[in-house]
mmCIF file of C-alpha atoms and ligand atoms in Angstrom:
data_model
loop_
_atom_site.group_PDB
_atom_site.id
_atom_site.type_symbol
_atom_site.label_atom_id
_atom_site.label_comp_id
_atom_site.label_asym_id
_atom_site.label_seq_id
_atom_site.Cartn_x
_atom_site.Cartn_y
_atom_site.Cartn_z
ATOM 1 C CA MET A 1 37.229 -10.084 -4.474
ATOM 2 C CA ASP A 2 36.104 -7.376 -6.674
ATOM 3 C CA LYS A 3 34.445 -4.260 -5.013
ATOM 4 C CA LYS A 4 30.685 -3.754 -4.974
ATOM 5 C CA ILE A 5 29.416 -1.814 -7.876
ATOM 6 C CA GLY A 6 27.653 1.446 -6.784
ATOM 7 C CA VAL A 7 25.379 3.749 -8.472
ATOM 8 C CA LYS A 8 26.617 7.257 -9.404
ATOM 9 C CA ILE A 9 24.022 10.216 -10.062
ATOM 10 C CA LEU A 10 25.392 12.035 -12.998
ATOM 11 C CA GLY A 11 22.877 14.568 -13.784
ATOM 12 C CA THR A 12 19.157 15.679 -13.689
ATOM 13 C CA GLY A 13 16.839 17.437 -16.122
ATOM 14 C CA SER A 14 13.229 18.396 -16.523
ATOM 15 C CA TYR A 15 10.514 19.960 -18.755
ATOM 16 C CA LEU A 16 7.267 21.508 -18.242
ATOM 17 C CA PRO A 17 5.209 22.483 -21.334
ATOM 18 C CA GLU A 18 4.776 26.314 -22.055
ATOM 19 C CA LYS A 19 0.919 26.416 -21.600
ATOM 20 C CA ILE A 20 -0.120 27.037 -18.168
ATOM 21 C CA LEU A 21 -3.749 26.532 -17.130
ATOM 22 C CA THR A 22 -4.713 28.374 -13.947
ATOM 23 C CA ASN A 23 -7.607 27.730 -11.358
ATOM 24 C CA SER A 24 -9.252 30.790 -12.713
ATOM 25 C CA ASP A 25 -9.195 29.336 -16.298
ATOM 26 C CA LEU A 26 -10.914 26.114 -14.866
ATOM 27 C CA GLU A 27 -13.658 28.285 -13.365
ATOM 28 C CA LYS A 28 -14.811 28.732 -17.032
ATOM 29 C CA ILE A 29 -14.929 25.042 -17.854
ATOM 30 C CA VAL A 30 -16.151 23.312 -14.770
ATOM 31 C CA ASP A 31 -18.339 24.459 -11.662
ATOM 32 C CA THR A 32 -15.206 25.027 -9.277
ATOM 33 C CA SER A 33 -13.379 27.983 -7.857
ATOM 34 C CA ASP A 34 -9.848 29.229 -7.272
ATOM 35 C CA GLU A 35 -10.592 29.196 -3.642
ATOM 36 C CA TRP A 36 -11.805 25.648 -3.499
ATOM 37 C CA ILE A 37 -8.788 24.272 -5.599
ATOM 38 C CA SER A 38 -6.200 26.188 -3.742
ATOM 39 C CA ALA A 39 -7.526 25.406 -0.241
ATOM 40 C CA ARG A 40 -8.424 21.751 -0.839
ATOM 41 C CA THR A 41 -5.241 20.922 -3.076
ATOM 42 C CA GLY A 42 -2.532 23.695 -2.888
ATOM 43 C CA ILE A 43 -2.793 23.479 -6.702
ATOM 44 C CA ARG A 44 -2.888 27.213 -8.435
ATOM 45 C CA GLU A 45 -1.768 26.344 -11.789
ATOM 46 C CA ARG A 46 -0.447 23.281 -14.055
ATOM 47 C CA ARG A 47 1.284 22.770 -17.289
ATOM 48 C CA ILE A 48 -0.759 21.415 -20.449
ATOM 49 C CA SER A 49 0.995 19.930 -23.381
ATOM 50 C CA LYS A 50 0.177 20.753 -26.922
ATOM 51 C CA SER A 51 -1.823 18.338 -29.092
ATOM 52 C CA ASN A 52 0.966 17.764 -31.463
ATOM 53 C CA GLU A 53 3.644 17.377 -28.299
ATOM 54 C CA PRO A 54 3.331 13.566 -27.012
ATOM 55 C CA THR A 55 4.933 12.347 -23.964
ATOM 56 C CA SER A 56 7.962 11.253 -25.741
ATOM 57 C CA GLU A 57 8.424 14.912 -26.961
ATOM 58 C CA LEU A 58 8.643 16.109 -23.029
ATOM 59 C CA ALA A 59 10.793 13.079 -22.106
ATOM 60 C CA TYR A 60 13.220 14.198 -24.769
ATOM 61 C CA LYS A 61 13.272 17.825 -23.630
ATOM 62 C CA ALA A 62 14.055 16.589 -20.056
ATOM 63 C CA SER A 63 16.597 13.848 -21.404
ATOM 64 C CA ILE A 64 18.415 16.382 -23.196
ATOM 65 C CA LYS A 65 19.043 18.896 -20.163
ATOM 66 C CA ALA A 66 20.053 15.832 -18.050
ATOM 67 C CA LEU A 67 22.442 14.448 -20.407
ATOM 68 C CA GLU A 68 23.817 17.916 -20.835
ATOM 69 C CA VAL A 69 24.326 17.940 -16.814
ATOM 70 C CA ALA A 70 25.640 14.707 -16.946
ATOM 71 C CA ASN A 71 28.110 15.789 -19.706
ATOM 72 C CA ILE A 72 27.711 12.578 -21.616
ATOM 73 C CA SER A 73 26.216 11.940 -25.082
ATOM 74 C CA PRO A 74 23.318 9.712 -25.735
ATOM 75 C CA LYS A 75 25.694 7.349 -27.415
ATOM 76 C CA GLN A 76 27.269 6.732 -23.957
ATOM 77 C CA LEU A 77 23.931 5.205 -22.623
ATOM 78 C CA ASP A 78 23.242 1.651 -22.436
ATOM 79 C CA LEU A 79 19.766 1.436 -21.240
ATOM 80 C CA ILE A 80 16.534 3.675 -21.533
ATOM 81 C CA ILE A 81 13.708 3.379 -18.969
ATOM 82 C CA ILE A 82 10.556 5.632 -19.134
ATOM 83 C CA ALA A 83 8.122 5.584 -16.234
ATOM 84 C CA THR A 84 4.697 6.670 -17.798
ATOM 85 C CA ILE A 85 1.203 5.993 -17.698
ATOM 86 C CA THR A 86 0.337 8.121 -20.584
ATOM 87 C CA PRO A 87 2.658 6.391 -23.338
ATOM 88 C CA ASP A 88 2.619 7.926 -26.785
ATOM 89 C CA MET A 89 0.957 4.697 -27.936
ATOM 90 C CA PHE A 90 0.277 1.237 -26.246
ATOM 91 C CA PHE A 91 3.188 0.072 -28.303
ATOM 92 C CA PRO A 92 6.068 0.811 -29.442
ATOM 93 C CA SER A 93 7.155 1.915 -25.868
ATOM 94 C CA THR A 94 7.606 5.492 -25.405
ATOM 95 C CA ALA A 95 11.214 4.453 -24.413
ATOM 96 C CA CYS A 96 11.526 3.412 -28.215
ATOM 97 C CA PHE A 97 10.379 6.631 -29.500
ATOM 98 C CA LEU A 98 12.591 8.632 -27.175
ATOM 99 C CA GLN A 99 15.488 6.463 -28.356
ATOM 100 C CA ARG A 100 14.874 7.478 -31.730
ATOM 101 C CA LYS A 101 14.646 11.115 -31.043
ATOM 102 C CA LEU A 102 17.912 10.766 -29.000
ATOM 103 C CA GLY A 103 19.391 9.504 -32.431
ATOM 104 C CA ILE A 104 20.615 6.280 -31.009
ATOM 105 C CA VAL A 105 20.200 2.520 -31.862
ATOM 106 C CA SER A 106 20.452 -0.782 -30.413
ATOM 107 C CA ILE A 107 20.468 -0.316 -26.887
ATOM 108 C CA PRO A 108 17.330 -1.523 -24.915
ATOM 109 C CA ALA A 109 14.593 0.625 -24.007
ATOM 110 C CA PHE A 110 11.217 -0.104 -22.208
ATOM 111 C CA ASP A 111 8.388 1.635 -20.303
ATOM 112 C CA LEU A 112 7.586 1.061 -16.810
ATOM 113 C CA SER A 113 3.984 1.196 -15.461
ATOM 114 C CA ALA A 114 3.487 1.949 -11.586
ATOM 115 C CA ALA A 115 1.302 5.257 -11.749
ATOM 116 C CA CYS A 116 2.439 8.139 -9.777
ATOM 117 C CA SER A 117 5.032 5.696 -8.308
ATOM 118 C CA GLY A 118 6.698 4.884 -11.545
ATOM 119 C CA PHE A 119 9.810 7.128 -11.063
ATOM 120 C CA VAL A 120 10.691 5.611 -7.680
ATOM 121 C CA TYR A 121 10.357 2.093 -9.047
ATOM 122 C CA GLY A 122 12.442 3.135 -11.841
ATOM 123 C CA ILE A 123 15.327 4.034 -9.455
ATOM 124 C CA SER A 124 14.880 0.451 -7.827
ATOM 125 C CA VAL A 125 15.116 -1.164 -11.331
ATOM 126 C CA SER A 126 18.171 1.081 -12.320
ATOM 127 C CA LYS A 127 20.078 0.171 -9.148
ATOM 128 C CA ALA A 128 19.511 -3.262 -9.645
ATOM 129 C CA PHE A 129 20.552 -3.340 -13.129
ATOM 130 C CA ILE A 130 23.692 -1.240 -12.236
ATOM 131 C CA GLU A 131 24.370 -3.243 -9.179
ATOM 132 C CA SER A 132 24.363 -6.604 -10.968
ATOM 133 C CA GLY A 133 26.758 -5.293 -13.627
ATOM 134 C CA LEU A 134 24.251 -5.681 -16.483
ATOM 135 C CA TYR A 135 24.219 -2.024 -17.634
ATOM 136 C CA LYS A 136 26.354 0.857 -16.905
ATOM 137 C CA THR A 137 24.854 3.943 -17.577
ATOM 138 C CA ILE A 138 21.166 4.357 -17.511
ATOM 139 C CA LEU A 139 18.717 7.432 -18.490
ATOM 140 C CA LEU A 140 15.565 6.871 -16.390
ATOM 141 C CA VAL A 141 12.660 9.243 -17.157
ATOM 142 C CA GLY A 142 9.437 10.007 -15.564
ATOM 143 C CA ALA A 143 7.206 11.537 -17.979
ATOM 144 C CA ASP A 144 3.402 12.015 -18.157
ATOM 145 C CA GLU A 145 0.695 13.865 -19.668
ATOM 146 C CA LEU A 146 -2.372 13.447 -17.675
ATOM 147 C CA SER A 147 -4.113 16.284 -19.402
ATOM 148 C CA LYS A 148 -4.686 13.960 -22.190
ATOM 149 C CA ILE A 149 -6.372 11.175 -20.208
ATOM 150 C CA THR A 150 -8.662 13.630 -17.982
ATOM 151 C CA ASP A 151 -12.217 14.128 -17.968
ATOM 152 C CA TRP A 152 -12.528 17.814 -18.467
ATOM 153 C CA LYS A 153 -16.239 17.734 -17.668
ATOM 154 C CA ASP A 154 -15.280 16.132 -14.000
ATOM 155 C CA LYS A 155 -14.669 18.697 -11.628
ATOM 156 C CA ASN A 156 -13.451 16.179 -8.971
ATOM 157 C CA THR A 157 -10.443 15.226 -11.259
ATOM 158 C CA CYS A 158 -9.754 17.804 -13.726
ATOM 159 C CA VAL A 159 -8.398 20.271 -11.345
ATOM 160 C CA LEU A 160 -5.834 18.083 -10.096
ATOM 161 C CA PHE A 161 -3.683 17.110 -13.048
ATOM 162 C CA GLY A 162 -0.881 18.448 -15.457
ATOM 163 C CA ASP A 163 1.780 17.407 -17.879
ATOM 164 C CA GLY A 164 5.611 17.267 -17.453
ATOM 165 C CA ALA A 165 8.830 15.183 -17.640
ATOM 166 C CA GLY A 166 11.987 14.721 -15.676
ATOM 167 C CA ALA A 167 15.159 12.577 -16.319
ATOM 168 C CA ILE A 168 18.159 11.351 -14.557
ATOM 169 C CA VAL A 169 21.306 9.877 -15.706
ATOM 170 C CA PHE A 170 22.913 6.985 -13.563
ATOM 171 C CA SER A 171 26.239 5.312 -14.207
ATOM 172 C CA ASN A 172 28.220 2.659 -12.574
ATOM 173 C CA SER A 173 30.827 3.442 -9.960
ATOM 174 C CA GLN A 174 33.579 1.825 -7.637
ATOM 175 C CA LYS A 175 33.661 4.898 -5.482
ATOM 176 C CA ASP A 176 30.147 6.300 -5.220
ATOM 177 C CA ASP A 177 26.785 4.718 -4.222
ATOM 178 C CA ASP A 178 24.155 7.744 -4.434
ATOM 179 C CA ILE A 179 20.955 5.307 -3.964
ATOM 180 C CA LEU A 180 21.107 4.680 -0.517
ATOM 181 C CA SER A 181 18.028 2.650 -0.532
ATOM 182 C CA VAL A 182 14.674 1.954 -2.066
ATOM 183 C CA PHE A 183 11.545 0.825 -0.573
ATOM 184 C CA LEU A 184 8.486 -0.099 -2.705
ATOM 185 C CA GLY A 185 4.991 -1.656 -2.057
ATOM 186 C CA ALA A 186 1.717 -2.187 -3.887
ATOM 187 C CA ASP A 187 -1.677 -3.394 -3.242
ATOM 188 C CA GLY A 188 -3.958 -4.455 -5.987
ATOM 189 C CA LEU A 189 -6.983 -4.681 -3.818
ATOM 190 C CA TYR A 190 -7.561 -1.202 -4.431
ATOM 191 C CA SER A 191 -7.206 -0.931 -8.108
ATOM 192 C CA ASP A 192 -10.669 0.350 -8.567
ATOM 193 C CA LEU A 193 -10.267 3.262 -6.625
ATOM 194 C CA LEU A 194 -7.978 5.194 -9.133
ATOM 195 C CA PHE A 195 -7.735 3.816 -12.773
ATOM 196 C CA LEU A 196 -8.675 4.241 -16.414
ATOM 197 C CA PRO A 197 -11.163 1.499 -17.111
ATOM 198 C CA ALA A 198 -11.096 1.481 -20.929
ATOM 199 C CA GLY A 199 -8.733 1.019 -23.875
ATOM 200 C CA GLY A 200 -7.273 -2.022 -22.456
ATOM 201 C CA SER A 201 -8.132 -5.752 -22.808
ATOM 202 C CA VAL A 202 -11.018 -5.656 -20.156
ATOM 203 C CA TYR A 203 -12.856 -2.886 -22.050
ATOM 204 C CA PRO A 204 -11.301 -2.300 -25.438
ATOM 205 C CA ALA A 205 -12.125 0.758 -27.253
ATOM 206 C CA THR A 206 -15.652 0.763 -28.514
ATOM 207 C CA GLU A 207 -18.213 3.468 -29.504
ATOM 208 C CA SER A 208 -19.785 2.976 -26.266
ATOM 209 C CA THR A 209 -16.600 3.290 -23.906
ATOM 210 C CA VAL A 210 -15.840 6.413 -25.807
ATOM 211 C CA SER A 211 -19.372 7.811 -25.340
ATOM 212 C CA GLU A 212 -19.279 6.530 -21.760
ATOM 213 C CA ASN A 213 -16.024 8.736 -21.253
ATOM 214 C CA LEU A 214 -14.271 5.462 -20.086
ATOM 215 C CA HIS A 215 -11.032 6.662 -21.607
ATOM 216 C CA THR A 216 -10.304 8.982 -18.540
ATOM 217 C CA ILE A 217 -9.152 9.006 -15.063
ATOM 218 C CA LYS A 218 -11.741 7.613 -12.404
ATOM 219 C CA MET A 219 -10.856 8.429 -8.795
ATOM 220 C CA GLN A 220 -12.516 8.020 -5.454
ATOM 221 C CA GLY A 221 -10.454 11.070 -4.219
ATOM 222 C CA ARG A 222 -11.396 10.739 -0.472
ATOM 223 C CA GLU A 223 -10.540 7.128 -0.288
ATOM 224 C CA VAL A 224 -7.357 7.609 -2.053
ATOM 225 C CA PHE A 225 -6.236 10.523 0.450
ATOM 226 C CA LYS A 226 -6.778 8.140 3.281
ATOM 227 C CA ALA A 227 -4.662 5.250 1.850
ATOM 228 C CA ALA A 228 -1.871 7.733 0.601
ATOM 229 C CA VAL A 229 -0.989 9.217 4.076
ATOM 230 C CA PRO A 230 -0.242 6.088 5.802
ATOM 231 C CA LYS A 231 1.509 4.403 3.111
ATOM 232 C CA MET A 232 3.888 7.421 2.164
ATOM 233 C CA ALA A 233 4.832 7.538 5.925
ATOM 234 C CA LEU A 234 5.377 4.117 5.960
ATOM 235 C CA ALA A 235 7.611 4.079 2.758
ATOM 236 C CA ALA A 236 9.423 6.981 3.993
ATOM 237 C CA GLU A 237 10.190 5.256 7.295
ATOM 238 C CA LYS A 238 11.094 1.900 5.593
ATOM 239 C CA ALA A 239 13.459 3.407 3.233
ATOM 240 C CA LEU A 240 15.078 5.409 6.143
ATOM 241 C CA GLU A 241 15.579 2.248 7.906
ATOM 242 C CA LEU A 242 16.925 0.553 4.992
ATOM 243 C CA SER A 243 19.486 3.368 4.354
ATOM 244 C CA GLY A 244 21.088 3.011 7.733
ATOM 245 C CA LYS A 245 20.418 6.887 7.997
ATOM 246 C CA SER A 246 18.596 8.973 10.529
ATOM 247 C CA ILE A 247 15.736 11.436 9.920
ATOM 248 C CA ASN A 248 18.337 14.295 10.634
ATOM 249 C CA ASP A 249 20.394 13.085 7.719
ATOM 250 C CA ILE A 250 17.968 14.127 5.099
ATOM 251 C CA LYS A 251 18.351 17.591 3.745
ATOM 252 C CA ILE A 252 14.987 17.734 1.970
ATOM 253 C CA PHE A 253 12.035 15.438 1.536
ATOM 254 C CA ILE A 254 10.513 15.455 -1.920
ATOM 255 C CA PRO A 255 6.991 13.754 -1.585
ATOM 256 C CA HIS A 256 4.573 13.160 -4.410
ATOM 257 C CA GLN A 257 2.706 16.273 -5.307
ATOM 258 C CA ALA A 258 -0.859 15.302 -5.470
ATOM 259 C CA ASN A 259 -2.427 17.347 -2.583
ATOM 260 C CA ILE A 260 -0.812 19.729 0.036
ATOM 261 C CA ARG A 261 -3.036 18.477 2.765
ATOM 262 C CA ILE A 262 -1.546 14.924 1.800
ATOM 263 C CA ILE A 263 2.039 16.276 1.910
ATOM 264 C CA GLU A 264 1.329 18.028 5.284
ATOM 265 C CA ALA A 265 -0.282 14.959 6.829
ATOM 266 C CA VAL A 266 2.747 12.997 5.763
ATOM 267 C CA ALA A 267 5.318 15.465 7.296
ATOM 268 C CA LYS A 268 3.353 15.313 10.548
ATOM 269 C CA LYS A 269 3.124 11.455 10.642
ATOM 270 C CA ILE A 270 6.898 11.145 10.112
ATOM 271 C CA GLY A 271 7.942 14.138 12.472
ATOM 272 C CA ILE A 272 9.404 16.620 10.213
ATOM 273 C CA SER A 273 8.738 20.326 9.707
ATOM 274 C CA MET A 274 7.185 21.468 6.414
ATOM 275 C CA ASP A 275 10.360 23.795 5.958
ATOM 276 C CA ARG A 276 12.214 20.541 5.153
ATOM 277 C CA VAL A 277 9.653 19.418 2.501
ATOM 278 C CA PHE A 278 9.960 20.635 -0.997
ATOM 279 C CA VAL A 279 6.666 21.541 -2.374
ATOM 280 C CA ASN A 280 5.996 22.707 -5.936
ATOM 281 C CA ILE A 281 2.390 21.568 -6.356
ATOM 282 C CA HIS A 282 1.014 25.174 -6.602
ATOM 283 C CA LYS A 283 2.822 25.349 -10.005
ATOM 284 C CA THR A 284 2.686 21.883 -11.533
ATOM 285 C CA GLY A 285 -0.421 19.895 -10.061
ATOM 286 C CA ASN A 286 -0.161 16.207 -10.164
ATOM 287 C CA ILE A 287 2.187 14.936 -13.072
ATOM 288 C CA SER A 288 2.198 11.294 -11.950
ATOM 289 C CA SER A 289 5.454 9.639 -12.804
ATOM 290 C CA ALA A 290 7.250 13.092 -13.540
ATOM 291 C CA THR A 291 6.230 14.532 -10.138
ATOM 292 C CA THR A 292 9.130 13.578 -7.837
ATOM 293 C CA ILE A 293 11.856 13.906 -10.312
ATOM 294 C CA THR A 294 10.729 17.344 -11.807
ATOM 295 C CA ALA A 295 10.564 18.415 -8.254
ATOM 296 C CA LEU A 296 14.129 17.053 -7.426
ATOM 297 C CA ASP A 297 15.466 18.913 -10.571
ATOM 298 C CA GLU A 298 13.848 22.136 -9.605
ATOM 299 C CA ALA A 299 15.109 21.953 -6.145
ATOM 300 C CA ILE A 300 18.644 21.495 -7.325
ATOM 301 C CA LYS A 301 18.400 24.003 -9.763
ATOM 302 C CA ALA A 302 17.080 26.410 -7.003
ATOM 303 C CA GLY A 303 19.997 25.665 -4.996
ATOM 304 C CA LYS A 304 17.779 23.882 -2.143
ATOM 305 C CA VAL A 305 20.101 20.935 -2.274
ATOM 306 C CA CYS A 306 23.719 20.864 -3.090
ATOM 307 C CA LYS A 307 26.325 18.106 -4.002
ATOM 308 C CA GLY A 308 26.621 15.573 -1.295
ATOM 309 C CA ASP A 309 23.122 16.308 0.333
ATOM 310 C CA ILE A 310 20.671 13.585 0.998
ATOM 311 C CA VAL A 311 17.282 13.684 -0.333
ATOM 312 C CA GLU A 312 14.293 11.296 0.408
ATOM 313 C CA LEU A 313 11.655 10.970 -2.599
ATOM 314 C CA ILE A 314 8.116 9.687 -1.350
ATOM 315 C CA THR A 315 5.284 8.457 -3.501
ATOM 316 C CA PHE A 316 1.896 7.051 -4.029
ATOM 317 C CA GLY A 317 -0.440 6.302 -6.859
ATOM 318 C CA GLY A 318 -2.742 4.100 -8.553
ATOM 319 C CA GLY A 319 -2.540 0.446 -7.871
ATOM 320 C CA PHE A 320 -2.374 1.076 -5.092
ATOM 321 C CA THR A 321 1.553 1.395 -5.474
ATOM 322 C CA TRP A 322 3.794 3.363 -3.039
ATOM 323 C CA GLY A 323 7.580 3.658 -2.418
ATOM 324 C CA ALA A 324 10.317 5.884 -1.203
ATOM 325 C CA ALA A 325 14.201 6.257 -2.000
ATOM 326 C CA ILE A 326 16.985 7.662 -0.299
ATOM 327 C CA ILE A 327 19.590 9.419 -2.677
ATOM 328 C CA ARG A 328 22.710 11.501 -2.317
ATOM 329 C CA ILE A 329 22.780 14.387 -4.953
HETATM 330 O O1 UT7 B 1 -1.486 10.617 -7.375
HETATM 331 C C1 UT7 B 1 -2.064 9.949 -6.146
HETATM 332 C C2 UT7 B 1 -3.567 10.008 -6.254
HETATM 333 N N1 UT7 B 1 -4.343 11.190 -6.181
HETATM 334 C C3 UT7 B 1 -4.375 11.564 -4.807
HETATM 335 O O2 UT7 B 1 -3.541 11.498 -4.184
HETATM 336 C C4 UT7 B 1 -5.696 12.476 -4.538
HETATM 337 C C5 UT7 B 1 -6.126 12.290 -3.309
HETATM 338 N N2 UT7 B 1 -7.463 12.885 -3.008
HETATM 339 C C6 UT7 B 1 -7.562 14.301 -2.911
HETATM 340 O O3 UT7 B 1 -6.484 14.982 -3.099
HETATM 341 C C7 UT7 B 1 -8.697 14.934 -2.363
HETATM 342 O O4 UT7 B 1 -9.651 13.861 -1.876
HETATM 343 C C8 UT7 B 1 -9.557 15.692 -3.434
HETATM 344 C C9 UT7 B 1 -8.882 16.967 -3.851
HETATM 345 C C10 UT7 B 1 -9.837 14.917 -4.665
HETATM 346 C C11 UT7 B 1 -10.908 16.176 -3.004
HETATM 347 O O5 UT7 B 1 -11.004 16.679 -1.639
HETATM 348 P P1 UT7 B 1 -11.755 16.308 -0.676
HETATM 349 O O6 UT7 B 1 -11.671 17.278 0.587
HETATM 350 O O7 UT7 B 1 -11.587 14.883 -0.322
HETATM 351 O O8 UT7 B 1 -13.248 16.562 -1.283
HETATM 352 P P2 UT7 B 1 -14.481 15.490 -1.502
HETATM 353 O O9 UT7 B 1 -14.277 14.761 -2.647
HETATM 354 O O10 UT7 B 1 -14.920 14.723 -0.234
HETATM 355 O O11 UT7 B 1 -15.524 16.670 -1.966
HETATM 356 C C12 UT7 B 1 -15.952 17.718 -0.931
HETATM 357 C C13 UT7 B 1 -16.906 18.492 -1.729
HETATM 358 C C14 UT7 B 1 -18.312 17.942 -2.487
HETATM 359 O O12 UT7 B 1 -19.259 18.562 -2.491
HETATM 360 P P3 UT7 B 1 -20.301 18.093 -1.484
HETATM 361 O O13 UT7 B 1 -20.681 16.633 -1.897
HETATM 362 O O14 UT7 B 1 -19.927 18.108 -0.068
HETATM 363 O O15 UT7 B 1 -21.401 19.178 -1.662
HETATM 364 C C15 UT7 B 1 -17.663 17.961 -3.991
HETATM 365 O O16 UT7 B 1 -18.764 17.676 -4.925
HETATM 366 O O17 UT7 B 1 -16.176 19.314 -2.597
HETATM 367 C C16 UT7 B 1 -16.701 19.131 -3.943
HETATM 368 N N3 UT7 B 1 -15.774 19.202 -5.113
HETATM 369 C C17 UT7 B 1 -15.699 20.494 -5.717
HETATM 370 N N4 UT7 B 1 -15.918 21.665 -5.292
HETATM 371 C C18 UT7 B 1 -15.580 22.485 -6.253
HETATM 372 C C19 UT7 B 1 -15.048 18.289 -5.545
HETATM 373 N N5 UT7 B 1 -14.131 18.677 -6.640
HETATM 374 C C20 UT7 B 1 -14.586 20.059 -6.580
HETATM 375 C C21 UT7 B 1 -14.004 21.220 -7.366
HETATM 376 N N6 UT7 B 1 -14.520 22.459 -7.238
HETATM 377 N N7 UT7 B 1 -13.135 21.112 -8.125
#
């Protein structure tokens, strides 16, 4: 009988736009303060993309780096998936724009929408495709430009978000199995606590949706916070259970970077000290689908994790959606 097909991680890459927006810059835009933002969220600055730099461009820059590390050419890919909630356009998919930028044709390419959990959902989809034998070499990207769907007059939300992209290349393997487990969940009952109301089929764009600012993120922050902590802890524990690993086998935990207080509460709930948790929220803010993969790439480049180390990604986002993945670097 044929041996089970496993997944090998070939490489990661990430890209953050050059422009830095600091908390002091925000003090000039809305009634906020560096003290409030730092203390309540842990964020000090975030990156903002240019007006002529769409999500596919950040995705392209991150992908090129991941492909370089993986030491393969775009022509060797046979599937592209981008997790994003800020696509270049409704359609074609941002994955098709990325495919064009990479100079390849024919292979399938599609976007995946699961808000901040998109990248972890993408790991699950990639694992299933490779294990089934349908695709052999997959480029999975998490890319978002939340600055372009942010209400810059709303101090409750505009201090939280940023832009960026991260990419990973997976291949099939008879020897390795680097995705040890993935656990996913969702609960649509809470869809109105974190959402972007207009522009879809419920409220197609009209003059009034624009004047009422309905094309920007709306969030009931405190309610989202309360749901995020138990769901992230649950996902972290379920993925561990599924992997057959113990909490001590994990070198670092990379939680979604939405609020340092959420990260600390999750760490406490699953019983780990903060020195085992990777945090870069102070530099990036919340970049939705791009968060866990840009953090993972930074952790690898900084030598916080080495070849063979086991990492747990934990996420939570609009939907609500949540999930965790245990991977070997
Ligand atoms: O990616 C997943 C989705 N996102 C999240 O996970 C975010 C989850 N939520 C949070 O991170 C937090 O709830 C926030 C950071 C959004 C807000 O923190 P909070 O401790 O829950 O504050 P709050 O919304 O309860 O507001 C407390 C006070 C309010 O003033 P009053 O009513 O007490 O006078 C707000 O108006 O803080 C005020 N406030 C601000 N003040 C200065 C809210 N935003 C700001 C601000 N600057 N930027």
